[in-house]
Every structure is written in C-alpha cells, then in structure tokens.
Amino acid sequence: MTLICAVIAADTPAAAKAMTTEALAAGAEAFEVRLDALADIPDDLSFLPTEKPVIVTFRSAEDESRREIFAKALACGAAYVDIESDSVLRSVFPRTRVICSYHDFTQTPTAQEILHLFGDLAASGIPKAAFMVRGPRDLLEIRKAAFVLQQSGELFILIGMGAAGEITRVRAADIGSMVSYCAVRPELASAPGQITVAEAAGLGTDPVVTAITGWPLEHTRSPQMHNAAFRAAGIAGRYVRIPSPAAELPLLPEVLRCYRIRGANVTIPHKQAVIPLLSEVSPGAQSAGAVNTILVSPAGNLTGTNTDIAGIAATIAALDVTLSGARVLVAGAGGAARAAVACLTAAGAAVCITNRTMEKAEALAAEFGAAAVPLHALNAGYDLVINATPAGMSGFSVEIPIPVSILTPQTAVFDMVYEPETTPLLAAARAAGCRAVLGGKTMLIAQAAASFALWTGTAADAAAMTAAFGGES
Ligand code: NAP
C-alpha cells in the first residue's frame, strides 16, 4: 500500500507541528520531516510527529553533525532516516531504519540501470530514487523497473520528477512505491509535479486519469480546466501533462495503456502525426485530418476524435449563425482552418478560404468544395468571418488577418485566438458594429468539455472550466 507522505518543511519546530496538524487533517498517512528546513536544529526533537510513521531527512555535507541528529531522531521515534547513497552514513544505522536515496535532476536512466542502482541502494536500507522525467521514454523505463521491483516483494520508493513525472505520483499505487511525497499546500511543493496531500487523499488509489500530450506543454491551461471539471463533477480524477518530443510520440500508446490513462488530448505539433498510432479514427477527425482527443478503451484500443469541431460548432451556435446557406470566410489554411471548413461545409455553408499562402487555401478549398479568395480580392457580404490563423496573438507581426473594410453590422466574427481575449480583430469587429463577436475561449472551453464528456461519460461543468481558465470575464 502506498502511503500519502506529507513533506513537512518549516523553519521552526512550532511551525512544523502546525503543518503536521494541517497535513493530518488533509489525509496524511506518513510524514517526511525536513530538518534541513529548520533555521536551527533544536536539541529536543520531541516535536517530531508521533501519529504516523516519520521519515527524517537532513541534507548536509557535514556528516559528523548529521550522524548525531539522525541517531537522536531514531531514538525519538522516527521510523526512518533518509540518507543519500553517496554519504558514508548510509551504512551506519540499522538497514531497517534507513531509506537510502538517490536523485537525478536531469534524466531517467534505463530500467536496467534503475534496477542495478536499486540493488546497490538496498544494501543500506529501503531503496529510494527520484528521476527527472522528460517524456514517454522515461515514463516507460520507470514503469518497467517498477514492475520488476514489485515482484521482489521488498519495500522501495520510486518517483518521477518534473511536470512530466506527475503521472508516477498519481499512479504511485500501481508503481508500488512505499510512499508518495505530497506537499501540504500547493505553494509548499518541494518538487515540480508534486501534488498536495488533500489532492492525493481525494484521488484515492484508483483515480480516473486523463492527459495532454504535445511539445512543448509549459503554457497549456488544460490541466487547470480539466481538474476543475473533475472537482465540479465529484470525480476522483486527475489530468496530467505528458510532454512528448516528436521522436517519442510513437511510445505514447504504451504510456497510455501501462499508466491506465483513460484518454488524452493531443496538441501542437502532434495532431496529425498521432493518427497512424491509433486503432480507429472518427469520421469527424478523418475529415479534419487531425486528432485532438484519444479515448482508450478498457481493452487498450485507442480511438481518435476531434473535439475542436465541437468547439467550433458551439462557438458558431453561440454567435447565433445558421450555417445552412450562410456565406462564411475562413482566414487560414492550417489545422484549425481545416477543422472549421470540415464543420462548415458539412452544415451546408458556402465557404471562402483566404490565406497568406494562397496555394494552401486553394488545396483546402478544392478538398471541401469551397472557394479560395486572395486577401486583396475580398469584399463585404459575409455572414460569418472566422480567423484560424495566429494573427492577433501577441508577438505576431500581422495583427488582423483580413481587411477590416469587409466587416459590416450583418457580420458575425469568430477569432480562434484566445490570448489576448480581446484581439485586434475582435476590437475592429466591435468598432465596425458587427452583430456578434466571440474569441477563441468559447471554442477552447467547448472542446475541453467535449473531451471530458467523452472520457468520463459525465457532462463537464463549463462554468467551472471557464473560471479555472481565468482571464477576462
Ligand atoms: P497551423 O496549422 O500552424 O496554421 C496556421 C495558419 O495561419 C496557416 O494558414 C498560416 O499561413 C497562417 N499564419 C501563420 N502565421 C500567420 C501570420 N503571421 N499572418 C497571417 N497568417 C498566418 O496552426 P493551427 O493549428 O491551424 O492554429 C491556428 C490558430 O488557431 C492558432 O494560432 C490558435 O491561436 C488558434 N486555435 C485556437 C483553438 C481554440 O480552441 N481556441 C484551437 C486550435 C487553434 P501559411 O499557410 O501561409 O503558413
């Protein structure tokens, strides 16, 4: 059984005691007390918790003073002392009272190397290692090593660090780790990817896990949105990041299966590249030529769908545009434009496509029976104008992708860019008196809600997702 281990790092014994009380109330089942966080080490260690097993950690180069403190901690009832593998102290205390630890803050070695390392660490105590996880390869190496370690029946601690390592914490029980280190509060997380005691307690041992892959993933706000939807629905669930460089994308299906991930969003730049890795692709995703959502069946089959289309349809509905027979201009000929054109033509709209590179607009138009019109030849008369280019995002030289002269009070405008929330195109549309205008946030929330519903069978609370996304109201 994996224990939720609250990391107690405070600068005074009184503060450590208060933090212990808070952690117990949140569901802590063990404590790691970081003596190295104290401003001064008191002679009296009786402030150490007694309610649950305690691991005492004290990182310092001064082994002689540490030796005394560790001995005192064990005498005061600490269950274990955590001693680094390169310290001479690792063999000083009884093996049953030592956690012999190793950290690599840059990478994860192969499963073979992990097992070799654990063999060495186990000579001095319970072996513990934490590795920086960079992507699917590292996650698979950890999972493979954990599988072998579990067969031994011996206690061990294995953690993947970094945002990409969060899944190893959420699935600590599957990995078989003796403890899962958790922060008492989010701002107290001692390692990236560390979840809080309350979150771990809420998740239990078998949460629903969903994920996002892409490269890079630092700026995605999908985890906030999906985790808010899990909370609002009362589902013990967690949405984690699995950043994947292109070369490691083929490993994604195995990661999804072996970490029992129910579904994943796929974002830039993998929406097309992921298709050959899937067992099935929905007709909508096929016509859009892109997958942004994967559903993993209980048998491990992967089906790709495209909920961006649902997001586009929801935005158009919110703009109150009836697509059948409507004249629609799409600016852009990339992935988002393709999803829009697929959605629009299927609903019977008359679609024109314009783009910086006209050859791409022409190819897309030919595929869907739409028209391609160069920017300089555009005239007014559209019921709906959609921007499916990044123009308008801060940092882009082109701010408005179409001539504003074509915007009239009869036009509705949908800008897929969601940051900033009021783009230059939306501001121009409002100034031109356009009858309805919406930015990309509506689409983003709607596609996220559609993915959530697909994975959980439960409608997402869009208001909770919107609040978690933040920004202007
Ligand atoms: P993409 O496949 O890379 O396509 C980008 C398109 O924009 C291409 O047609 C490109 O023209 C054009 N473009 C790029 N830079 C431009 C510039 N400076 N001025 C004018 N046109 C430019 O990207 P995508 O996946 O389609 O995404 C496009 C945008 O849609 C994203 O930036 C994002 O803001 C938005 N989006 C929003 C959501 C949402 O949920 N709200 C979802 C998906 C996408 P060329 O063909 O000439 O290169």
Short mmCIF file of C-alpha atoms and ligand atoms in Angstrom, two decimals:
data_model
loop_
_atom_site.label_atom_id
_atom_site.label_comp_id
_atom_site.label_asym_id
_atom_site.label_seq_id
_atom_site.Cartn_x
_atom_site.Cartn_y
_atom_site.Cartn_z
CA MET A 1 0.00 0.00 0.00
CA THR A 2 1.30 3.44 -0.91
CA LEU A 3 1.19 5.96 1.94
CA ILE A 4 0.46 9.63 1.38
CA CYS A 5 3.59 11.16 2.86
CA ALA A 6 3.32 14.86 3.75
CA VAL A 7 6.55 16.78 3.36
CA ILE A 8 6.96 18.92 6.49
CA ALA A 9 9.42 21.71 5.76
CA ALA A 10 9.18 24.58 8.23
CA ASP A 11 11.70 26.95 9.76
CA THR A 12 10.71 26.40 13.40
CA PRO A 13 9.56 23.33 15.38
CA ALA A 14 6.30 25.14 16.20
CA ALA A 15 5.62 25.78 12.51
CA ALA A 16 6.47 22.14 11.73
CA LYS A 17 3.98 20.99 14.34
CA ALA A 18 1.28 23.25 12.92
CA MET A 19 2.00 21.94 9.43
CA THR A 20 1.77 18.37 10.72
CA THR A 21 -1.69 19.07 12.17
CA GLU A 22 -2.79 20.58 8.85
CA ALA A 23 -1.43 17.60 6.90
CA LEU A 24 -3.13 15.07 9.20
CA ALA A 25 -6.46 16.82 8.70
CA ALA A 26 -5.91 16.69 4.92
CA GLY A 27 -5.29 12.93 4.99
CA ALA A 28 -1.53 12.41 5.51
CA GLU A 29 -0.58 8.81 6.30
CA ALA A 30 3.14 9.42 6.90
CA PHE A 31 5.49 12.38 7.25
CA GLU A 32 8.82 13.36 5.85
CA VAL A 33 10.22 15.93 8.26
CA ARG A 34 12.89 18.08 6.59
CA LEU A 35 15.18 19.02 9.45
CA ASP A 36 17.29 20.93 6.95
CA ALA A 37 14.42 23.44 6.58
CA LEU A 38 14.70 24.48 10.25
CA ALA A 39 16.59 27.71 10.95
CA ASP A 40 18.20 25.97 13.96
CA ILE A 41 18.19 22.30 14.90
CA PRO A 42 16.88 22.11 18.48
CA ASP A 43 18.42 19.70 21.00
CA ASP A 44 14.97 18.39 21.69
CA LEU A 45 13.40 16.60 18.72
CA SER A 46 10.19 15.76 20.55
CA PHE A 47 8.30 17.97 18.08
CA LEU A 48 8.56 15.12 15.55
CA PRO A 49 5.09 13.73 14.82
CA THR A 50 4.04 10.57 16.63
CA GLU A 51 0.69 9.91 14.96
CA LYS A 52 2.07 8.34 11.76
CA PRO A 53 5.37 6.91 10.52
CA VAL A 54 8.05 9.58 10.20
CA ILE A 55 10.97 9.80 7.79
CA VAL A 56 13.61 12.29 8.87
CA THR A 57 15.63 13.97 6.14
CA PHE A 58 18.57 16.27 6.75
CA ARG A 59 20.62 17.10 3.66
CA SER A 60 24.02 18.48 4.63
CA ALA A 61 27.65 17.95 3.77
CA GLU A 62 28.56 17.81 7.46
CA ASP A 63 28.27 14.10 8.13
CA GLU A 64 29.53 14.17 11.71
CA SER A 65 26.82 16.53 13.00
CA ARG A 66 24.22 14.73 10.88
CA ARG A 67 25.15 11.41 12.39
CA GLU A 68 24.23 12.67 15.86
CA ILE A 69 20.98 14.22 14.66
CA PHE A 70 19.91 11.06 12.81
CA ALA A 71 20.67 8.95 15.89
CA LYS A 72 18.60 11.31 18.02
CA ALA A 73 15.72 11.27 15.53
CA LEU A 74 15.62 7.47 15.54
CA ALA A 75 15.70 7.49 19.34
CA CYS A 76 12.79 9.97 19.30
CA GLY A 77 10.63 7.55 17.34
CA ALA A 78 11.35 8.40 13.70
CA ALA A 79 10.70 5.25 11.67
CA TYR A 80 13.41 6.01 9.11
CA VAL A 81 16.23 8.39 8.33
CA ASP A 82 16.75 9.29 4.68
CA ILE A 83 20.43 9.16 3.77
CA GLU A 84 21.88 9.84 0.32
CA SER A 85 23.61 6.99 -1.45
CA ASP A 86 26.91 8.88 -1.65
CA SER A 87 27.11 9.55 2.10
CA VAL A 88 29.33 7.49 4.39
CA LEU A 89 26.41 7.49 6.85
CA ARG A 90 24.38 5.15 4.65
CA SER A 91 25.83 2.09 6.40
CA VAL A 92 25.98 3.45 9.96
CA PHE A 93 22.38 2.83 11.06
CA PRO A 94 20.37 -0.42 11.07
CA ARG A 95 19.27 -1.27 7.50
CA THR A 96 15.64 -1.45 8.60
CA ARG A 97 15.71 2.19 9.72
CA VAL A 98 17.36 3.71 6.65
CA ILE A 99 15.95 4.95 3.36
CA CYS A 100 18.94 5.03 1.04
CA SER A 101 18.20 7.64 -1.59
CA TYR A 102 19.41 8.76 -4.99
CA HIS A 103 18.27 11.75 -7.08
CA ASP A 104 18.92 12.58 -10.70
CA PHE A 105 17.57 16.04 -11.51
CA THR A 106 18.38 15.81 -15.22
CA GLN A 107 17.21 12.48 -16.61
CA THR A 108 15.84 8.98 -16.10
CA PRO A 109 18.18 6.07 -16.81
CA THR A 110 17.08 2.82 -18.44
CA ALA A 111 15.06 0.26 -16.48
CA GLN A 112 18.16 -1.95 -16.35
CA GLU A 113 20.20 0.87 -14.86
CA ILE A 114 17.45 1.69 -12.35
CA LEU A 115 17.36 -1.94 -11.21
CA HIS A 116 21.14 -2.03 -10.89
CA LEU A 117 21.03 1.16 -8.81
CA PHE A 118 18.28 -0.22 -6.56
CA GLY A 119 20.40 -3.32 -5.94
CA ASP A 120 23.14 -1.07 -4.59
CA LEU A 121 20.80 1.17 -2.54
CA ALA A 122 19.06 -1.86 -0.99
CA ALA A 123 22.34 -2.90 0.63
CA SER A 124 21.94 0.02 3.08
CA GLY A 125 18.18 0.36 3.54
CA ILE A 126 14.91 0.81 1.69
CA PRO A 127 15.98 1.92 -1.79
CA LYS A 128 14.60 5.25 -2.99
CA ALA A 129 15.26 7.01 -6.27
CA ALA A 130 13.77 10.06 -7.93
CA PHE A 131 14.45 10.79 -11.59
CA MET A 132 13.65 13.75 -13.80
CA VAL A 133 11.08 12.63 -16.36
CA ARG A 134 11.38 14.27 -19.78
CA GLY A 135 8.81 12.34 -21.78
CA PRO A 136 7.26 8.98 -22.71
CA ARG A 137 10.57 7.09 -22.84
CA ASP A 138 11.41 7.97 -19.24
CA LEU A 139 7.89 7.09 -18.08
CA LEU A 140 8.17 3.66 -19.67
CA GLU A 141 11.59 2.99 -18.13
CA ILE A 142 10.19 3.82 -14.67
CA ARG A 143 7.15 1.62 -15.23
CA LYS A 144 9.30 -1.31 -16.42
CA ALA A 145 11.67 -1.00 -13.47
CA ALA A 146 8.75 -0.72 -11.03
CA PHE A 147 7.22 -3.89 -12.43
CA VAL A 148 10.38 -5.88 -11.67
CA LEU A 149 10.84 -4.25 -8.25
CA GLN A 150 7.28 -5.17 -7.29
CA GLN A 151 7.97 -8.84 -8.00
CA SER A 152 10.62 -8.84 -5.24
CA GLY A 153 8.03 -8.03 -2.55
CA GLU A 154 10.55 -5.69 -0.89
CA LEU A 155 9.74 -2.08 0.01
CA PHE A 156 11.03 0.61 -2.36
CA ILE A 157 10.34 4.23 -3.30
CA LEU A 158 10.38 5.30 -6.93
CA ILE A 159 9.37 8.75 -8.15
CA GLY A 160 9.34 10.58 -11.47
CA MET A 161 10.09 14.26 -11.00
CA GLY A 162 9.07 17.27 -13.08
CA ALA A 163 5.70 18.10 -14.64
CA ALA A 164 6.02 15.01 -16.86
CA GLY A 165 6.56 12.87 -13.77
CA GLU A 166 3.21 13.75 -12.21
CA ILE A 167 1.65 10.56 -13.56
CA THR A 168 4.12 8.50 -11.50
CA ARG A 169 2.83 10.26 -8.39
CA VAL A 170 -0.83 9.89 -9.34
CA ARG A 171 -0.23 6.20 -10.14
CA ALA A 172 2.15 5.62 -7.18
CA ALA A 173 -0.02 2.70 -6.04
CA ASP A 174 0.36 0.98 -9.45
CA ILE A 175 4.10 1.58 -9.34
CA GLY A 176 4.17 0.04 -5.88
CA SER A 177 6.07 2.88 -4.25
CA MET A 178 6.04 2.66 -0.43
CA VAL A 179 5.17 6.36 -0.15
CA SER A 180 4.06 9.18 -2.39
CA TYR A 181 5.56 12.51 -1.28
CA CYS A 182 2.96 15.28 -1.20
CA ALA A 183 3.00 18.98 -0.40
CA VAL A 184 0.88 20.25 2.48
CA ARG A 185 -0.13 23.24 0.35
CA PRO A 186 0.43 23.90 -3.39
CA GLU A 187 2.92 26.72 -2.70
CA LEU A 188 4.96 24.36 -0.49
CA ALA A 189 5.63 21.77 -3.23
CA SER A 190 9.27 20.77 -2.87
CA ALA A 191 9.49 19.33 -6.38
CA PRO A 192 7.67 20.14 -9.63
CA GLY A 193 4.86 17.70 -10.32
CA GLN A 194 4.29 17.13 -6.60
CA ILE A 195 0.59 17.07 -5.73
CA THR A 196 -0.87 18.12 -2.39
CA VAL A 197 -1.88 15.83 0.47
CA ALA A 198 -5.51 16.85 0.03
CA GLU A 199 -5.36 16.15 -3.71
CA ALA A 200 -3.76 12.74 -3.16
CA ALA A 201 -6.33 11.85 -0.49
CA GLY A 202 -9.14 12.94 -2.79
CA LEU A 203 -7.78 10.84 -5.64
CA GLY A 204 -7.60 7.63 -3.62
CA THR A 205 -5.77 4.64 -5.04
CA ASP A 206 -7.52 4.35 -8.38
CA PRO A 207 -8.38 7.76 -9.85
CA VAL A 208 -9.58 8.41 -13.37
CA VAL A 209 -6.52 9.75 -15.17
CA THR A 210 -6.56 11.80 -18.36
CA ALA A 211 -3.69 13.63 -20.02
CA ILE A 212 -2.43 16.03 -22.63
CA THR A 213 0.48 15.49 -24.97
CA GLY A 214 2.22 17.99 -27.22
CA TRP A 215 5.60 19.73 -27.38
CA PRO A 216 6.19 21.97 -25.58
CA LEU A 217 3.42 21.94 -22.97
CA GLU A 218 4.52 24.54 -20.45
CA HIS A 219 1.82 27.04 -21.35
CA THR A 220 -1.22 24.80 -21.59
CA ARG A 221 -4.06 25.71 -19.25
CA SER A 222 -5.92 22.46 -19.97
CA PRO A 223 -4.83 20.81 -16.68
CA GLN A 224 -6.45 23.61 -14.66
CA MET A 225 -9.64 23.38 -16.71
CA HIS A 226 -9.96 19.59 -16.61
CA ASN A 227 -9.05 19.28 -12.94
CA ALA A 228 -11.71 21.90 -12.16
CA ALA A 229 -14.23 19.83 -14.14
CA PHE A 230 -13.25 16.68 -12.19
CA ARG A 231 -13.80 18.54 -8.90
CA ALA A 232 -17.11 20.01 -10.04
CA ALA A 233 -18.35 16.57 -11.15
CA GLY A 234 -17.22 14.94 -7.89
CA ILE A 235 -15.00 12.53 -9.82
CA ALA A 236 -11.70 11.40 -8.27
CA GLY A 237 -9.68 12.28 -11.33
CA ARG A 238 -6.52 13.98 -12.49
CA TYR A 239 -5.43 15.45 -15.83
CA VAL A 240 -1.65 15.29 -16.26
CA ARG A 241 0.90 16.61 -18.74
CA ILE A 242 2.87 14.15 -20.86
CA PRO A 243 5.15 16.35 -22.96
CA SER A 244 6.40 14.35 -25.90
CA PRO A 245 9.10 15.26 -28.39
CA ALA A 246 8.23 14.06 -31.92
CA ALA A 247 10.69 11.16 -31.74
CA GLU A 248 8.94 9.77 -28.64
CA LEU A 249 5.34 10.16 -29.85
CA PRO A 250 5.22 6.50 -31.02
CA LEU A 251 5.68 5.50 -27.34
CA LEU A 252 2.52 7.37 -26.31
CA PRO A 253 0.07 4.45 -26.78
CA GLU A 254 2.15 2.25 -24.46
CA VAL A 255 2.32 5.03 -21.86
CA LEU A 256 -1.46 5.47 -22.01
CA ARG A 257 -2.02 1.74 -21.54
CA CYS A 258 0.54 0.98 -18.84
CA TYR A 259 -0.33 4.01 -16.70
CA ARG A 260 -4.06 3.25 -17.20
CA ILE A 261 -4.83 6.66 -18.71
CA ARG A 262 -8.42 6.83 -19.91
CA GLY A 263 -7.90 9.46 -22.56
CA ALA A 264 -5.60 12.18 -23.79
CA ASN A 265 -5.72 15.47 -25.60
CA VAL A 266 -3.24 15.90 -28.40
CA THR A 267 -1.99 19.36 -29.22
CA ILE A 268 0.57 21.09 -31.41
CA PRO A 269 2.57 19.65 -33.15
CA HIS A 270 1.19 16.07 -32.92
CA LYS A 271 -2.44 16.35 -34.10
CA GLN A 272 -1.69 14.77 -37.48
CA ALA A 273 1.33 12.63 -36.54
CA VAL A 274 -0.66 10.75 -33.90
CA ILE A 275 -3.17 9.33 -36.42
CA PRO A 276 -1.11 6.28 -37.57
CA LEU A 277 -0.67 5.27 -33.92
CA LEU A 278 -4.41 4.81 -33.35
CA SER A 279 -6.64 1.76 -33.93
CA GLU A 280 -9.56 3.88 -35.11
CA VAL A 281 -10.27 7.47 -36.13
CA SER A 282 -13.76 9.03 -36.03
CA PRO A 283 -15.24 10.33 -39.30
CA GLY A 284 -15.06 13.93 -37.99
CA ALA A 285 -11.35 13.62 -37.17
CA GLN A 286 -10.79 11.97 -40.53
CA SER A 287 -12.36 14.84 -42.43
CA ALA A 288 -10.49 17.38 -40.31
CA GLY A 289 -7.30 15.38 -40.87
CA ALA A 290 -6.42 15.85 -37.22
CA VAL A 291 -7.00 14.20 -33.85
CA ASN A 292 -7.09 16.27 -30.67
CA THR A 293 -8.65 13.65 -28.38
CA ILE A 294 -7.81 9.99 -27.80
CA LEU A 295 -10.13 7.61 -25.97
CA VAL A 296 -8.54 4.48 -24.54
CA SER A 297 -10.93 1.52 -24.29
CA PRO A 298 -10.75 -0.89 -21.33
CA ALA A 299 -9.06 -3.35 -23.73
CA GLY A 300 -6.43 -0.73 -24.57
CA ASN A 301 -7.66 0.23 -28.05
CA LEU A 302 -7.09 3.86 -28.99
CA THR A 303 -9.76 5.83 -30.85
CA GLY A 304 -9.00 9.31 -32.17
CA THR A 305 -11.63 12.03 -32.37
CA ASN A 306 -11.64 15.76 -32.97
CA THR A 307 -13.47 17.82 -30.37
CA ASP A 308 -12.14 21.06 -31.90
CA ILE A 309 -15.03 20.58 -34.34
CA ALA A 310 -17.49 20.52 -31.43
CA GLY A 311 -15.75 23.65 -30.09
CA ILE A 312 -16.15 25.41 -33.43
CA ALA A 313 -19.80 24.35 -33.72
CA ALA A 314 -20.51 25.54 -30.16
CA THR A 315 -18.96 28.95 -30.88
CA ILE A 316 -20.92 29.35 -34.11
CA ALA A 317 -24.11 28.39 -32.25
CA ALA A 318 -23.31 30.99 -29.57
CA LEU A 319 -22.93 33.58 -32.35
CA ASP A 320 -26.42 32.60 -33.47
CA VAL A 321 -25.39 31.90 -37.06
CA THR A 322 -27.47 29.43 -39.06
CA LEU A 323 -24.90 27.71 -41.21
CA SER A 324 -27.09 26.27 -43.91
CA GLY A 325 -26.68 28.66 -46.84
CA ALA A 326 -24.57 31.12 -44.82
CA ARG A 327 -21.61 32.89 -46.51
CA VAL A 328 -18.57 32.22 -44.40
CA LEU A 329 -14.99 33.44 -44.76
CA VAL A 330 -12.21 31.42 -43.14
CA ALA A 331 -8.79 33.07 -42.80
CA GLY A 332 -6.04 30.43 -42.62
CA ALA A 333 -5.39 27.05 -44.17
CA GLY A 334 -3.74 25.12 -41.33
CA GLY A 335 -5.15 22.52 -38.93
CA ALA A 336 -7.69 24.77 -37.22
CA ALA A 337 -8.93 26.13 -40.55
CA ARG A 338 -9.33 22.58 -41.85
CA ALA A 339 -11.47 21.64 -38.82
CA ALA A 340 -13.58 24.78 -39.36
CA VAL A 341 -14.03 24.13 -43.09
CA ALA A 342 -14.99 20.50 -42.39
CA CYS A 343 -17.59 21.66 -39.85
CA LEU A 344 -18.93 24.48 -42.07
CA THR A 345 -19.25 22.55 -45.31
CA ALA A 346 -20.89 19.60 -43.51
CA ALA A 347 -23.53 22.06 -42.23
CA GLY A 348 -24.20 23.46 -45.72
CA ALA A 349 -22.39 26.81 -45.53
CA ALA A 350 -20.90 28.47 -48.62
CA VAL A 351 -17.25 28.73 -47.59
CA CYS A 352 -14.47 31.01 -48.87
CA ILE A 353 -10.91 30.50 -47.70
CA THR A 354 -8.20 33.13 -47.70
CA ASN A 355 -4.63 32.65 -46.58
CA ARG A 356 -1.19 34.19 -46.60
CA THR A 357 -0.04 31.31 -48.82
CA MET A 358 -2.79 31.03 -51.42
CA GLU A 359 -1.68 27.59 -52.72
CA LYS A 360 -2.65 26.14 -49.35
CA ALA A 361 -6.02 27.90 -49.39
CA GLU A 362 -6.65 26.56 -52.90
CA ALA A 363 -5.76 22.99 -51.92
CA LEU A 364 -8.02 23.10 -48.86
CA ALA A 365 -10.86 24.67 -50.85
CA ALA A 366 -10.58 22.02 -53.56
CA GLU A 367 -10.79 19.24 -50.99
CA PHE A 368 -14.03 20.55 -49.45
CA GLY A 369 -15.72 22.13 -52.47
CA ALA A 370 -15.10 25.64 -51.11
CA ALA A 371 -13.78 28.77 -52.85
CA ALA A 372 -10.31 30.27 -52.41
CA VAL A 373 -10.11 34.08 -52.48
CA PRO A 374 -6.88 36.10 -52.18
CA LEU A 375 -6.78 38.72 -49.44
CA HIS A 376 -6.75 41.67 -51.86
CA ALA A 377 -9.89 40.39 -53.64
CA LEU A 378 -12.07 40.10 -50.53
CA ASN A 379 -15.32 42.11 -50.40
CA ALA A 380 -18.01 42.63 -47.78
CA GLY A 381 -21.05 40.38 -47.61
CA TYR A 382 -20.07 37.55 -45.25
CA ASP A 383 -22.47 36.34 -42.57
CA LEU A 384 -19.56 34.95 -40.59
CA VAL A 385 -15.80 35.61 -40.61
CA ILE A 386 -13.52 33.14 -38.81
CA ASN A 387 -9.87 33.76 -38.04
CA ALA A 388 -8.00 30.44 -37.95
CA THR A 389 -4.51 31.98 -38.02
CA PRO A 390 -2.34 33.08 -35.10
CA ALA A 391 -2.53 36.70 -36.31
CA GLY A 392 -3.57 38.80 -33.34
CA MET A 393 -1.69 36.76 -30.78
CA SER A 394 0.82 38.94 -29.00
CA GLY A 395 4.15 38.78 -30.78
CA PHE A 396 2.76 38.28 -34.31
CA SER A 397 3.63 40.91 -36.88
CA VAL A 398 0.25 40.63 -38.65
CA GLU A 399 -2.41 41.71 -36.19
CA ILE A 400 -5.57 41.42 -38.27
CA PRO A 401 -5.63 38.68 -40.92
CA ILE A 402 -8.33 40.23 -43.14
CA PRO A 403 -9.15 43.76 -44.42
CA VAL A 404 -11.40 45.34 -41.77
CA SER A 405 -13.35 47.03 -44.58
CA ILE A 406 -15.23 43.75 -45.18
CA LEU A 407 -16.74 43.83 -41.66
CA THR A 408 -20.32 45.12 -41.56
CA PRO A 409 -23.12 45.12 -38.96
CA GLN A 410 -24.50 41.97 -40.67
CA THR A 411 -21.29 40.02 -39.98
CA ALA A 412 -20.60 37.77 -37.01
CA VAL A 413 -16.91 37.34 -36.16
CA PHE A 414 -15.17 34.38 -34.53
CA ASP A 415 -11.48 34.74 -33.75
CA MET A 416 -9.94 31.41 -32.71
CA VAL A 417 -7.09 33.21 -30.94
CA TYR A 418 -7.80 33.11 -27.20
CA GLU A 419 -4.90 35.16 -25.90
CA PRO A 420 -5.39 38.08 -25.65
CA GLU A 421 -9.07 37.64 -25.08
CA THR A 422 -9.86 40.85 -27.00
CA THR A 423 -7.78 40.52 -30.15
CA PRO A 424 -7.24 43.36 -32.65
CA LEU A 425 -9.74 41.61 -34.98
CA LEU A 426 -12.41 41.46 -32.27
CA ALA A 427 -11.80 45.11 -31.37
CA ALA A 428 -12.13 46.06 -35.06
CA ALA A 429 -15.29 43.96 -35.38
CA ARG A 430 -16.85 45.71 -32.40
CA ALA A 431 -15.84 49.09 -33.82
CA ALA A 432 -17.47 48.13 -37.14
CA GLY A 433 -20.69 47.29 -35.31
CA CYS A 434 -20.57 43.57 -36.17
CA ARG A 435 -23.69 41.92 -34.79
CA ALA A 436 -21.88 39.25 -32.72
CA VAL A 437 -18.24 38.64 -31.87
CA LEU A 438 -16.51 35.83 -29.95
CA GLY A 439 -12.90 34.90 -29.26
CA GLY A 440 -11.23 31.52 -29.02
CA LYS A 441 -12.02 30.94 -25.34
CA THR A 442 -15.54 29.71 -26.13
CA MET A 443 -14.06 27.15 -28.54
CA LEU A 444 -11.35 26.12 -26.13
CA ILE A 445 -13.80 25.50 -23.28
CA ALA A 446 -16.27 23.69 -25.55
CA GLN A 447 -13.62 21.33 -27.00
CA ALA A 448 -12.32 20.63 -23.49
CA ALA A 449 -15.85 19.95 -22.24
CA ALA A 450 -16.49 17.58 -25.17
CA SER A 451 -13.27 15.65 -24.42
CA PHE A 452 -14.17 15.45 -20.73
CA ALA A 453 -17.64 14.10 -21.51
CA LEU A 454 -16.19 11.52 -23.89
CA TRP A 455 -13.74 10.21 -21.30
CA THR A 456 -15.96 10.28 -18.22
CA GLY A 457 -19.48 9.89 -19.59
CA THR A 458 -20.31 12.96 -17.48
CA ALA A 459 -21.15 16.44 -18.74
CA ALA A 460 -18.43 18.93 -17.87
CA ASP A 461 -19.26 21.97 -15.78
CA ALA A 462 -18.33 24.62 -18.37
CA ALA A 463 -18.57 27.42 -15.78
CA ALA A 464 -16.01 25.66 -13.56
CA MET A 465 -13.74 25.15 -16.58
CA THR A 466 -14.11 28.80 -17.59
CA ALA A 467 -13.33 30.01 -14.08
CA ALA A 468 -10.24 27.78 -13.97
CA PHE A 469 -9.09 29.08 -17.36
CA GLY A 470 -9.09 32.61 -15.95
CA GLY A 471 -8.69 35.79 -17.97
CA GLU A 472 -11.28 38.45 -18.68
CA SER A 473 -14.87 37.59 -17.84
P1 NAP B 1 -1.27 25.97 -38.25
O1 NAP B 1 -1.70 24.63 -38.70
O2 NAP B 1 0.17 26.24 -38.00
O3 NAP B 1 -1.80 27.03 -39.34
C1 NAP B 1 -1.51 28.39 -39.21
C2 NAP B 1 -2.24 29.16 -40.31
O4 NAP B 1 -2.10 30.53 -40.00
C3 NAP B 1 -1.67 28.96 -41.70
O5 NAP B 1 -2.68 29.11 -42.63
C4 NAP B 1 -0.66 30.11 -41.81
O6 NAP B 1 -0.45 30.58 -43.12
C5 NAP B 1 -1.38 31.19 -41.06
N1 NAP B 1 -0.45 32.13 -40.45
C6 NAP B 1 0.57 31.84 -39.62
N2 NAP B 1 1.16 32.97 -39.23
C7 NAP B 1 0.49 33.99 -39.81
C8 NAP B 1 0.63 35.41 -39.79
N3 NAP B 1 1.57 35.99 -39.06
N4 NAP B 1 -0.23 36.13 -40.51
C9 NAP B 1 -1.20 35.56 -41.24
N5 NAP B 1 -1.38 34.23 -41.32
C10 NAP B 1 -0.54 33.46 -40.61
O7 NAP B 1 -2.00 26.38 -36.90
P2 NAP B 1 -3.48 25.92 -36.43
O8 NAP B 1 -3.38 24.72 -35.59
O9 NAP B 1 -4.35 25.91 -37.60
O10 NAP B 1 -3.87 27.10 -35.44
C11 NAP B 1 -4.11 28.41 -35.93
C12 NAP B 1 -4.51 29.30 -34.77
O11 NAP B 1 -5.82 28.91 -34.33
C13 NAP B 1 -3.63 29.11 -33.53
O12 NAP B 1 -2.58 30.03 -33.50
C14 NAP B 1 -4.56 29.32 -32.38
O13 NAP B 1 -4.50 30.66 -31.97
C15 NAP B 1 -5.92 29.04 -32.94
N6 NAP B 1 -6.54 27.83 -32.36
C16 NAP B 1 -7.41 28.03 -31.37
C17 NAP B 1 -8.07 26.94 -30.81
C18 NAP B 1 -9.06 27.18 -29.71
O14 NAP B 1 -9.50 26.22 -29.06
N7 NAP B 1 -9.47 28.41 -29.49
C19 NAP B 1 -7.83 25.66 -31.27
C20 NAP B 1 -6.92 25.48 -32.31
C21 NAP B 1 -6.28 26.59 -32.85
P3 NAP B 1 0.56 29.87 -44.15
O15 NAP B 1 -0.22 28.75 -44.76
O16 NAP B 1 0.89 30.96 -45.07
O17 NAP B 1 1.72 29.40 -43.32
#
